[in-house]
mmCIF file of C-alpha atoms in Angstrom:
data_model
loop_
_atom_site.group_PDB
_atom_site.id
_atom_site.type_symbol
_atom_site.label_atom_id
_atom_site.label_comp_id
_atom_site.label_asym_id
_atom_site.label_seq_id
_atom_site.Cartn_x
_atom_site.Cartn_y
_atom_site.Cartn_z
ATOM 1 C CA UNK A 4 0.000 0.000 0.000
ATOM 2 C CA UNK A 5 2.685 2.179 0.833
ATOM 3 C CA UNK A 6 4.420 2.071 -2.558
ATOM 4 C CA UNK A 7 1.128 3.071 -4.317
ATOM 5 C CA UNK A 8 1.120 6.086 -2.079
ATOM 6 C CA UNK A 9 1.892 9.988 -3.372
ATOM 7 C CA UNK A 10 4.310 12.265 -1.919
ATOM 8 C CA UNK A 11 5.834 11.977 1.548
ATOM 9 C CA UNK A 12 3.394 9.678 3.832
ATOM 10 C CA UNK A 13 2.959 6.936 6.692
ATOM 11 C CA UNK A 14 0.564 3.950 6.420
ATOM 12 C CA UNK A 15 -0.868 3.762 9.805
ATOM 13 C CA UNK A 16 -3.237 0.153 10.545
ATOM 14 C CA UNK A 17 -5.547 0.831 13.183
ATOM 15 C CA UNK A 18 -6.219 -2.569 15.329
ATOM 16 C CA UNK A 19 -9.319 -2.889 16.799
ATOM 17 C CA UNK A 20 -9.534 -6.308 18.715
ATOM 18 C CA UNK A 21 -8.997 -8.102 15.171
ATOM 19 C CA UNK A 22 -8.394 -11.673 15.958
ATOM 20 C CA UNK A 23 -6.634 -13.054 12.477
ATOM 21 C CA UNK A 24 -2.790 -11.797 12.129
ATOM 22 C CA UNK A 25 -3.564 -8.291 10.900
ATOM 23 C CA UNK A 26 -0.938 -7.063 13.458
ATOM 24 C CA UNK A 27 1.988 -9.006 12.595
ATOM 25 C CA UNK A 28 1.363 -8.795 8.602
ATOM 26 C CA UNK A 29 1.219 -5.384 9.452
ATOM 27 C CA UNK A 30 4.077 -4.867 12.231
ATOM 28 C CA UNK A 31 5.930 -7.315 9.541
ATOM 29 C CA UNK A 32 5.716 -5.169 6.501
ATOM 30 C CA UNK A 33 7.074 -1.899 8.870
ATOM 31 C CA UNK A 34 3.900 0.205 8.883
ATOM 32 C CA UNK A 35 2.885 1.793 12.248
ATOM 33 C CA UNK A 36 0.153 -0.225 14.238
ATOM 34 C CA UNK A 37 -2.034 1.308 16.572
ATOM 35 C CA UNK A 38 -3.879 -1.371 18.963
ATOM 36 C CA UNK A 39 -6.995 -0.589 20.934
ATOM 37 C CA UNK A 40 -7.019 -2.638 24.307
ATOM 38 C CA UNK A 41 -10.760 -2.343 23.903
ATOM 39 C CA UNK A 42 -12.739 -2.654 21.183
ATOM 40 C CA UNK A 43 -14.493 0.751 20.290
ATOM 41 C CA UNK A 44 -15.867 0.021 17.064
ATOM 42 C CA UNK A 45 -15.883 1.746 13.821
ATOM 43 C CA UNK A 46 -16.515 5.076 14.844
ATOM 44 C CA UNK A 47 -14.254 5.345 17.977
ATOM 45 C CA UNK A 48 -11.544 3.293 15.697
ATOM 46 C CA UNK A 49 -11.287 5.545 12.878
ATOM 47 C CA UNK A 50 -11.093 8.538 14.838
ATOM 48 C CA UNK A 51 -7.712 7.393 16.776
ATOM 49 C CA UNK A 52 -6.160 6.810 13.702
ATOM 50 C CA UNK A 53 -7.597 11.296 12.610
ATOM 51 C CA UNK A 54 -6.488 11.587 16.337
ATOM 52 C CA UNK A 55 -2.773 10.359 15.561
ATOM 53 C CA UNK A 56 -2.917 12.498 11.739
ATOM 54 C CA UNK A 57 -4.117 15.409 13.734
ATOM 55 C CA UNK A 58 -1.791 15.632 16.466
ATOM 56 C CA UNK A 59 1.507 14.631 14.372
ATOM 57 C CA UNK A 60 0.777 17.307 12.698
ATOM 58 C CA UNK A 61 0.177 15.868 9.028
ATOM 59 C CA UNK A 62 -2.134 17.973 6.585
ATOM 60 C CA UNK A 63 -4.329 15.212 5.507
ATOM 61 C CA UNK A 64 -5.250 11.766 6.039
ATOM 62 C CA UNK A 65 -7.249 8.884 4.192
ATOM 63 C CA UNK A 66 -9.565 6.379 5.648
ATOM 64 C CA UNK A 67 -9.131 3.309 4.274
ATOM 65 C CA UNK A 68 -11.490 0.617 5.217
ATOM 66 C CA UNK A 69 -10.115 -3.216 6.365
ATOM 67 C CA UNK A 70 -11.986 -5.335 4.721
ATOM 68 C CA UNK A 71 -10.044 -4.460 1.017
ATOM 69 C CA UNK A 72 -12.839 -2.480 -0.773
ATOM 70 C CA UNK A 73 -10.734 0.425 -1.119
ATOM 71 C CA UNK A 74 -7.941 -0.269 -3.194
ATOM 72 C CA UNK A 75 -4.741 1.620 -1.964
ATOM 73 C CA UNK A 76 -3.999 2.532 -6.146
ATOM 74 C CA UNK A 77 -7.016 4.605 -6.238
ATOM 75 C CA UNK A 78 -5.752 6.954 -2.674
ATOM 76 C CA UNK A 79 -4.084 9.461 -5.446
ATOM 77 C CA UNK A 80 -7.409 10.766 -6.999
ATOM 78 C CA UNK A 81 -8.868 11.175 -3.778
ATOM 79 C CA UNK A 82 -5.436 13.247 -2.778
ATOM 80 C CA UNK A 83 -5.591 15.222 -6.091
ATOM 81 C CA UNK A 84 -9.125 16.318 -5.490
ATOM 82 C CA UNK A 85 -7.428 17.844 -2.302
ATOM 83 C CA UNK A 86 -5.045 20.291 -4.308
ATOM 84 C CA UNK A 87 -7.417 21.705 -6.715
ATOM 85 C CA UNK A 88 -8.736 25.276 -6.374
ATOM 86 C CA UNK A 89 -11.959 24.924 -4.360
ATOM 87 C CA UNK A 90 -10.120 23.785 -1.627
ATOM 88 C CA UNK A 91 -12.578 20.508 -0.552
ATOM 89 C CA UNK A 92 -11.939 19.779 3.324
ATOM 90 C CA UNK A 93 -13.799 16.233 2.927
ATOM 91 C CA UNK A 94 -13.014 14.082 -0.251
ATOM 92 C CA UNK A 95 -15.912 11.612 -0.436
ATOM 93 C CA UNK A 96 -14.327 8.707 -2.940
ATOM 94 C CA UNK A 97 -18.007 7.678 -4.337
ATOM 95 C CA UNK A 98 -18.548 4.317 -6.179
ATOM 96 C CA UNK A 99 -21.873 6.018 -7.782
ATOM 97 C CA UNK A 100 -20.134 8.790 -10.136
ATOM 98 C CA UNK A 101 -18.555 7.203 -12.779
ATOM 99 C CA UNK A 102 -20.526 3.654 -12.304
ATOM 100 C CA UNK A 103 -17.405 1.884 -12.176
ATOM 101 C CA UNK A 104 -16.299 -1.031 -10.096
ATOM 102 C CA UNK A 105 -17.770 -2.417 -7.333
ATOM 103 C CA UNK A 106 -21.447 -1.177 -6.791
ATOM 104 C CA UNK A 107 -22.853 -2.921 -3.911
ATOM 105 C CA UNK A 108 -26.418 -5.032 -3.740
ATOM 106 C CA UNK A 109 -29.472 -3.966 -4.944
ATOM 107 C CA UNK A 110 -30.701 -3.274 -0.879
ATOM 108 C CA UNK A 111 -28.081 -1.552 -0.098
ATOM 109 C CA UNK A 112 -28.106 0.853 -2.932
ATOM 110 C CA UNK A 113 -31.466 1.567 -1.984
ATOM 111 C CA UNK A 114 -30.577 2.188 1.787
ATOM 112 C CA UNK A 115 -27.665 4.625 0.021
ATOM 113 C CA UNK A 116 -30.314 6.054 -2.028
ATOM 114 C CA UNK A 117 -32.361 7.254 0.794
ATOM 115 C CA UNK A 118 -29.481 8.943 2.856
ATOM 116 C CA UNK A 119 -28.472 10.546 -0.142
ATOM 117 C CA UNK A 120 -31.642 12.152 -0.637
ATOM 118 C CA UNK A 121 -31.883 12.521 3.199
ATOM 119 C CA UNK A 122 -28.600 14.282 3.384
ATOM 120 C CA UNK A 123 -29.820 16.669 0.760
ATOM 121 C CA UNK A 124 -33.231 17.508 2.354
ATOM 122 C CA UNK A 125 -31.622 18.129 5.792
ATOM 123 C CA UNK A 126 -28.670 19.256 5.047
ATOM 124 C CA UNK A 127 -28.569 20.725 1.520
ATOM 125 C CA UNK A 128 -25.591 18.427 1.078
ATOM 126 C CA UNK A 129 -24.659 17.165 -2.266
ATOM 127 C CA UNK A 130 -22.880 13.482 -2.247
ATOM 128 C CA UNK A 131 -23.468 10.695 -4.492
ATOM 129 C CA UNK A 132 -22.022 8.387 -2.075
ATOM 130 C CA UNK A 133 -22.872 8.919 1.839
ATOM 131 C CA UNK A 134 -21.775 5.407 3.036
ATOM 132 C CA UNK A 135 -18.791 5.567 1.567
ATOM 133 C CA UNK A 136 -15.976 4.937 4.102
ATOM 134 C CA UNK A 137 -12.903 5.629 1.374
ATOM 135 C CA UNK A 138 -12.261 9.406 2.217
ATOM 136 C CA UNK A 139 -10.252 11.747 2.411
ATOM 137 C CA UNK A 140 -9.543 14.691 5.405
ATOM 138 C CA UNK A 141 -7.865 17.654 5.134
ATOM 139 C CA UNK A 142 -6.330 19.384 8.273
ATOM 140 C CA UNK A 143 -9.909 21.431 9.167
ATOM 141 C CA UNK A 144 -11.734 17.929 8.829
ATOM 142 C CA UNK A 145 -8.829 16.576 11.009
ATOM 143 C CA UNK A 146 -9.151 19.313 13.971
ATOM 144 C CA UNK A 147 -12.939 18.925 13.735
ATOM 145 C CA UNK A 148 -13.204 14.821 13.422
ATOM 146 C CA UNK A 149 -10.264 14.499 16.358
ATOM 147 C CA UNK A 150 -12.863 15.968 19.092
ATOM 148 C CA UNK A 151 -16.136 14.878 17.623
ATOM 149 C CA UNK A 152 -16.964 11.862 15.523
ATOM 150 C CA UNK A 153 -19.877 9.484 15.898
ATOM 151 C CA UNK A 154 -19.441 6.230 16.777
ATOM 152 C CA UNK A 155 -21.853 3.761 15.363
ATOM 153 C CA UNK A 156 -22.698 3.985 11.790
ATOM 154 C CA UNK A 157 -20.776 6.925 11.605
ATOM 155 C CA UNK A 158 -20.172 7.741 7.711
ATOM 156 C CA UNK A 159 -23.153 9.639 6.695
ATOM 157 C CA UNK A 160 -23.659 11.311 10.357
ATOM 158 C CA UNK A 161 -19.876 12.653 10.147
ATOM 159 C CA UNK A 162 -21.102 14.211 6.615
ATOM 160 C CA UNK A 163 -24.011 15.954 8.496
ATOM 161 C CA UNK A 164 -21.486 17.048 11.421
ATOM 162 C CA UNK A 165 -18.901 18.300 8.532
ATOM 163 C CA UNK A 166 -21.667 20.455 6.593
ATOM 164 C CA UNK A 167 -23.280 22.081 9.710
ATOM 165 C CA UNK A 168 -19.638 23.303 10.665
ATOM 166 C CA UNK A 169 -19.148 24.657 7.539
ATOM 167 C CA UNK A 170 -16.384 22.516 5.794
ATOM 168 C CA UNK A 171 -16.634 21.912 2.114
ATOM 169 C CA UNK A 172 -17.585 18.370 0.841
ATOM 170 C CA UNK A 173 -17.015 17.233 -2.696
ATOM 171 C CA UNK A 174 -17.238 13.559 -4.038
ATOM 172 C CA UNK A 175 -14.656 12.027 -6.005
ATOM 173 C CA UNK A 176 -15.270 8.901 -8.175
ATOM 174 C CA UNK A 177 -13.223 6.342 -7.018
ATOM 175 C CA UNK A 178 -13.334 2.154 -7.898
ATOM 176 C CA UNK A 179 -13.904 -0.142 -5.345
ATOM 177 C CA UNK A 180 -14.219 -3.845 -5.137
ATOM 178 C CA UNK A 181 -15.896 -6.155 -3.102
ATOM 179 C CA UNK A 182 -15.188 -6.689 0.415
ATOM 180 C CA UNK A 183 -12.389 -8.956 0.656
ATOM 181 C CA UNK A 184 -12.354 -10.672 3.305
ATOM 182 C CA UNK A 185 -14.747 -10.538 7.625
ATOM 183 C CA UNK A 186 -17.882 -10.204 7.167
ATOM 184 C CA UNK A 187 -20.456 -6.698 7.237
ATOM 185 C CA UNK A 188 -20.937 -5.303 10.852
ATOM 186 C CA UNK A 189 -24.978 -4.545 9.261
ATOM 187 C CA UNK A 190 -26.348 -7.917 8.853
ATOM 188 C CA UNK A 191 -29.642 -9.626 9.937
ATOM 189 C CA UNK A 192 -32.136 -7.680 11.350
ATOM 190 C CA UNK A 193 -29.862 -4.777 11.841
ATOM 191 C CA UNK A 194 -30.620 -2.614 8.322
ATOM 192 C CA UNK A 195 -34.013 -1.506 9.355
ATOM 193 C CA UNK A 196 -32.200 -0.515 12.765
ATOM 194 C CA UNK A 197 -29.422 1.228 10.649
ATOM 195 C CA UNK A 198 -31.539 3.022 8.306
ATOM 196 C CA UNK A 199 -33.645 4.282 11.416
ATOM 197 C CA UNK A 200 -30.672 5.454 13.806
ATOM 198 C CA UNK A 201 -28.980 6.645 10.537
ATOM 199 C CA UNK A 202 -31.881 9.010 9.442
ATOM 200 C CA UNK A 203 -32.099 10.409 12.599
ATOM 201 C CA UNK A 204 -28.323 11.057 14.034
ATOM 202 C CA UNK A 205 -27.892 12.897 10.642
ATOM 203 C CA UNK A 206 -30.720 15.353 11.366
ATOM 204 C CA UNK A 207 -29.997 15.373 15.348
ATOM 205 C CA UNK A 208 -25.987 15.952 13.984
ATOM 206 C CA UNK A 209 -27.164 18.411 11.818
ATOM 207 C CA UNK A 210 -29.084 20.724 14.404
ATOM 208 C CA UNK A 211 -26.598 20.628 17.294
ATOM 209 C CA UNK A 212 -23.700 21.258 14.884
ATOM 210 C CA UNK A 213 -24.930 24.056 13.155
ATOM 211 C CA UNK A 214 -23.644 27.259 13.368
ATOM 212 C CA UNK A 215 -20.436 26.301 15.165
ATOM 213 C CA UNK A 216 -17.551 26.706 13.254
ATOM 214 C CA UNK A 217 -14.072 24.932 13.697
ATOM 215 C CA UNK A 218 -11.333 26.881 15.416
ATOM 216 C CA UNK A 219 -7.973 25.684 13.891
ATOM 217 C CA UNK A 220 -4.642 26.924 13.671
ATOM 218 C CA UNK A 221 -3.216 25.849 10.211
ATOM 219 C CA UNK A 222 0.366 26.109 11.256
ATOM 220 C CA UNK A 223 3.459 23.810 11.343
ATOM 221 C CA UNK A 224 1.020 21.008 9.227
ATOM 222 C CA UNK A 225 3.681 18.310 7.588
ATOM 223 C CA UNK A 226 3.059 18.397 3.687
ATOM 224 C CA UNK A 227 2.499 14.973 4.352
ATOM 225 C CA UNK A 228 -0.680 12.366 4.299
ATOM 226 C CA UNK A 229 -1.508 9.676 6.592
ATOM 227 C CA UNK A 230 -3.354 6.577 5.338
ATOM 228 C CA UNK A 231 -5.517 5.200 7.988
ATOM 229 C CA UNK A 232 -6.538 1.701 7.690
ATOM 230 C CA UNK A 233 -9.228 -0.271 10.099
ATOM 231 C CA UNK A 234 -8.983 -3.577 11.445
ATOM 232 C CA UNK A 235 -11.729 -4.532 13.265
ATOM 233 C CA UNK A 236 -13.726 -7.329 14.700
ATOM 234 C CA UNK A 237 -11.759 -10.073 12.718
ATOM 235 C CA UNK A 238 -11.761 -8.392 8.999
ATOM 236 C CA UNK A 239 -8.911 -9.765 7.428
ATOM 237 C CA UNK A 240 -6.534 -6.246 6.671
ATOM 238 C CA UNK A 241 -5.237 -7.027 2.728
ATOM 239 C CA UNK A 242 -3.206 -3.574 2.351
ATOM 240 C CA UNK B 14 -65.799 15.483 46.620
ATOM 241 C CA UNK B 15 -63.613 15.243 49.670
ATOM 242 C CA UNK B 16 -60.023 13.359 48.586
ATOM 243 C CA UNK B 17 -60.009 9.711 50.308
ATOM 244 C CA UNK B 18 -57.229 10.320 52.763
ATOM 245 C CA UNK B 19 -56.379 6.195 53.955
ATOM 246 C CA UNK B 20 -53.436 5.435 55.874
ATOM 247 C CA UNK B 21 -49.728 5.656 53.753
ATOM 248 C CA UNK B 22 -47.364 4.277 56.351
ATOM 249 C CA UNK B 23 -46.298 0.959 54.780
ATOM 250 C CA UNK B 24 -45.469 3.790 51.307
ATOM 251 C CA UNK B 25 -43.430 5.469 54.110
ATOM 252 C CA UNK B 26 -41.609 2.753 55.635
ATOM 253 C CA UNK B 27 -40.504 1.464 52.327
ATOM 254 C CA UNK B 28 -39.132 5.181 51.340
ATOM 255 C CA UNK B 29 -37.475 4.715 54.652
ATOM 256 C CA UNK B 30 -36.064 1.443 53.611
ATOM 257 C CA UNK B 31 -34.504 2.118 50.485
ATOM 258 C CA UNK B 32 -33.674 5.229 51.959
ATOM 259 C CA UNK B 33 -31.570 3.413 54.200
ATOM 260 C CA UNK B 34 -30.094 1.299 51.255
ATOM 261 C CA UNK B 35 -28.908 4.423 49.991
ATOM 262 C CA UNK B 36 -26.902 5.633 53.026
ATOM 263 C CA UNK B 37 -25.701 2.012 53.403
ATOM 264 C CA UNK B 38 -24.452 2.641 49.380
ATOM 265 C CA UNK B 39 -23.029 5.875 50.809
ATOM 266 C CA UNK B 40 -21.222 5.038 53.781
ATOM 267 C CA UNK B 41 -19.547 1.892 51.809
ATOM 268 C CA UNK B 42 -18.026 4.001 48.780
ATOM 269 C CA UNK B 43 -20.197 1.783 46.030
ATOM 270 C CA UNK B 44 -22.289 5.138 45.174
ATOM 271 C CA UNK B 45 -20.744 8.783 44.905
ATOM 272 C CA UNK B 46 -22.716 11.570 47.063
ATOM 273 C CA UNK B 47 -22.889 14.270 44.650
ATOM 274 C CA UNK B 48 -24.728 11.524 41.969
ATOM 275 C CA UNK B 49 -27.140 10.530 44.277
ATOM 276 C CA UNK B 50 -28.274 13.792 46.475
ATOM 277 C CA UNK B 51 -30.796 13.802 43.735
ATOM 278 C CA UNK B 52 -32.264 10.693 44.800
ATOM 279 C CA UNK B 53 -32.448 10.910 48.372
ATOM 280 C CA UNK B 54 -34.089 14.017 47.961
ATOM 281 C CA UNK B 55 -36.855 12.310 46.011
ATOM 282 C CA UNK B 56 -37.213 9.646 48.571
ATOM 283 C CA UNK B 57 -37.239 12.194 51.457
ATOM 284 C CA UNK B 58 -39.947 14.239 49.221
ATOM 285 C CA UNK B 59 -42.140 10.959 49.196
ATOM 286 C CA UNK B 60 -41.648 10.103 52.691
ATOM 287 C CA UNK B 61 -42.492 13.277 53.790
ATOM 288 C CA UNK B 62 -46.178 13.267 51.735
ATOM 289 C CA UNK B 63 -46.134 9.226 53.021
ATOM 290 C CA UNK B 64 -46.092 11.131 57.030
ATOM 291 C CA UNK B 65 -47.988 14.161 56.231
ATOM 292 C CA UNK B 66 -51.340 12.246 54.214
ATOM 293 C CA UNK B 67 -53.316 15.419 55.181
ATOM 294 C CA UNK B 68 -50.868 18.024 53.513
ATOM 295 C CA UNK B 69 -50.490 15.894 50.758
ATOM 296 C CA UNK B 70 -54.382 15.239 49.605
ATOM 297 C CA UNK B 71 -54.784 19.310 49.806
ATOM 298 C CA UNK B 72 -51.790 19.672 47.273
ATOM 299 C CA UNK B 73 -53.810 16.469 44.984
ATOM 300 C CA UNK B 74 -56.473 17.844 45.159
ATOM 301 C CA UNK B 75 -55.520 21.241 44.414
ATOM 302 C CA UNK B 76 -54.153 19.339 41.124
ATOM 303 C CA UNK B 77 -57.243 17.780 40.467
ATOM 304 C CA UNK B 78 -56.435 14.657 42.013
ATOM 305 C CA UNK B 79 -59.727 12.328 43.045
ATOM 306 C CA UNK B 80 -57.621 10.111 44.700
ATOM 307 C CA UNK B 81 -54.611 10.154 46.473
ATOM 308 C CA UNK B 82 -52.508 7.490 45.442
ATOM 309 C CA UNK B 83 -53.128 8.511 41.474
ATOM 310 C CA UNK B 84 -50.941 12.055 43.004
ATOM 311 C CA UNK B 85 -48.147 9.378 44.886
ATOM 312 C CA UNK B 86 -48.145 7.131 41.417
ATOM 313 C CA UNK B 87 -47.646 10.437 39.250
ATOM 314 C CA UNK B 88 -45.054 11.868 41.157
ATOM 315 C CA UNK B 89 -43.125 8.750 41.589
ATOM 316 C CA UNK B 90 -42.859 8.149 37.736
ATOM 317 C CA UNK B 91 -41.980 11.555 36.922
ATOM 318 C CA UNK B 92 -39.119 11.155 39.628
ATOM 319 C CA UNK B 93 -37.899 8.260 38.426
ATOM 320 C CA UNK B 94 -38.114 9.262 34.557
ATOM 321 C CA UNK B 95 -35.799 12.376 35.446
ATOM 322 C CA UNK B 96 -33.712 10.435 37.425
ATOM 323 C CA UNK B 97 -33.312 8.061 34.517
ATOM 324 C CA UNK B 98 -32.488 11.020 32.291
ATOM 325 C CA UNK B 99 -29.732 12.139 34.877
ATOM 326 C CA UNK B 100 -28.214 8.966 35.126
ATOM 327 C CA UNK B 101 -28.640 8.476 30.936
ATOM 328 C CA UNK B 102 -26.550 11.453 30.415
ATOM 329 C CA UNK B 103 -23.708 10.577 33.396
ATOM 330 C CA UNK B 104 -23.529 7.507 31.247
ATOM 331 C CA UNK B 105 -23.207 8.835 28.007
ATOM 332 C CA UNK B 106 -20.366 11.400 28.920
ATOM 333 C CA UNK B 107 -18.636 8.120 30.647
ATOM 334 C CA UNK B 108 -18.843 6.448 27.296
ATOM 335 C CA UNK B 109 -17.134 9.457 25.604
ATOM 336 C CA UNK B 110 -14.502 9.763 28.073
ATOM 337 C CA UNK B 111 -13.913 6.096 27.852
ATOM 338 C CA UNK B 112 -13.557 5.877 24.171
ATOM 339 C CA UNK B 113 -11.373 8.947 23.994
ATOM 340 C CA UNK B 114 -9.091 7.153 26.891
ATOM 341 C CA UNK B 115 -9.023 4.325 25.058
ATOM 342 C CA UNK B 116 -7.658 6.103 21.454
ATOM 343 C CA UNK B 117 -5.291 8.036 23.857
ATOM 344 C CA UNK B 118 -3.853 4.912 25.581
ATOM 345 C CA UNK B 119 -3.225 3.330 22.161
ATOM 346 C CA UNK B 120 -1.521 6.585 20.648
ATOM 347 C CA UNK B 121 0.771 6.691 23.295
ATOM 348 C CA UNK B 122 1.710 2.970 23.518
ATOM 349 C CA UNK B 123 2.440 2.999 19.829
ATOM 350 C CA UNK B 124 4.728 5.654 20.358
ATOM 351 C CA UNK B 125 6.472 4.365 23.251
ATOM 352 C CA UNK B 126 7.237 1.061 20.846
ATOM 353 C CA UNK B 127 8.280 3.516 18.003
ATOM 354 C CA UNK B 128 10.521 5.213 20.777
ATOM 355 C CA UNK B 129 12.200 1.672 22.012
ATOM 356 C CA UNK B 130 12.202 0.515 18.472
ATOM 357 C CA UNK B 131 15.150 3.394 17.419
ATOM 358 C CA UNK B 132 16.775 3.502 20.896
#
């Protein structure tokens, strides 16, 4: 993964409570390993490894998530989105834009469909992809994500927490492929629960962030990108 | 109509009771006093209208209360539905603070190993 990566950057795999040998293939192939003593989930996972972007000081960092549907050779569009001249603070890599790639099941496009159109309504937010969990965060979605980030389900609630703060979202086709490997954490009876909790943490995200802006100092940032990848709950980690 | 005013001791001596669970809590460290001043000053509310049955059916009926355990019954669930709340939102600040202890604890161990690593 590292070798795929653009300009000066650190491939950090963030561990939490995986039980296959992510750590040593990891520790093995020299990237930095973060391990969670506890497991905190996807939410509380992803945000140590913005935490550890954030407070080394590095200007952006990509999510990557650790089941291989992101593929690591697709990182540089998401990081040239970053440089051109609207400035994005969010990269959203979207599987919907150019139709390419993997494109999910017919359910869950649906479920996609409606938090799309829910994001809109609410938010007046534009993405083609809110589940989408192959981003990219510049350093104002790093200061913001480091303090607050939801913890379940958190992908299209962080888009409603971005938006009311006033950072600027923009998608970015991408190609994905199917999950490689663990299984989905939203199985069973748990969709109808998602698409419930979902609906509403975006609009109850959207009203208690609005209006508060992000306070950041821009200074001593490393031109340099972190790639955060997730481990969790047994999902074999291919990067 | 007059408000039925029947005998509430046995609602009083169970206040007392878990009254005196609470102190018991208290005195043996297993509950913090500034969490739970809230709730023994519900239970000394409700023991008080348990030992005062003639001060309490003029504030029913003042209400609109017909009878008087309907008052007891709809005080003691709004009680216990704020208390819930109180406790709901200690709990959910916990959970934050845990999760951010836990991100912190990892950061800094995977630095330490960095650290030993290029000693």
């Amino acid at each position: 993964m590292a070798a795929t990566l653009p300009c000066s950057s650190e491939v950090v795999v963030v561990d939490d409570g995986s039980t296959d040998a992510t750590v040593q293939v990891a520790a093995e192939r020299g990237v930095r390993v973060v391990c969670l003593c506890r497991n905190l989930g996807i939410g509380g996972a992803v945000q140590t490894g913005l935490r550890l972007a954030y407070r080394e000081g590095f200007d952006c960092a990509v999510q990557v998530d650790g089941d291989g549907q992101h593929p690591p050779s697709e990182i540089h569009r998401l990081v040239a989105r970053l440089s051109q001249p609207d400035l994005p603070d969010i990269v959203v890599g979207s599987r919907r834009l150019e139709q390419r790639g993997y494109q999910s099941t017919p359910a869950r496009r649906l479920g996609q469909n409606w938090l799309r159109l829910w994001l809109r309504a609410v938010c007046g937010l534009r993405v083609t992809d809110p589940t989408s969990g192959f981003r990219l965060y510049g350093a104002r979605a790093l200061a913001l994500f480091q303090r607050v980030y939801p913890y379940d389900f958190p992908e299209p609630e962080s888009l409603a927490v971005a938006r009311a703060r006033g950072l600027r979202l923009v998608d970015q086709p991408v190609e994905m492929r199917p999950r490689q490997g663990g299984r989905s954490s939203i199985a069973g009876l748990q969709p109808l629960y998602y698409m419930i909790k979902v609906t509403l943490a975006v609009a109850l995200a959207y009203a208690r962030n609005r209006g508060r802006k992000v306070a950041v100092s821009l200074d001593g940032l490393r031109p340099s990108l972190a790639a955060v990848g997730r481990a969790g709950g047994g999902s074999a980690d291919r990067d | 109509m007059q408000i039925e005013i029947d005998r509430y001791w046995p609602f009083a001596v169970l206040c007392a009771a878990i009254l005196l669970v609470v102190l018991r809590l208290l005195l043996r460290e297993r509950i913090a006093l500034q969490g739970s001043i809230s709730f023994v000053s519900v239970l000394v509310m409700f023991l008080l209208a348990a030992l005062l049955p003639d001060l309490t059916a003029r504030l029913a009926h003042a209400m609109g209360f017909k009878v008087l355990s309907n008052f007891l019954f709809c005080l003691a669930i709004i009680a216990l539905a704020l208390l819930h709340l109180r406790a709901l939102v200690t709990l959910s600040r916990l959970e934050t603070r845990t999760v951010h202890l836990t991100q912190d604890l990892a950061l800094l161990e995977e630095k330490l190993d960095r650290a030993k690593k290029t000693r």
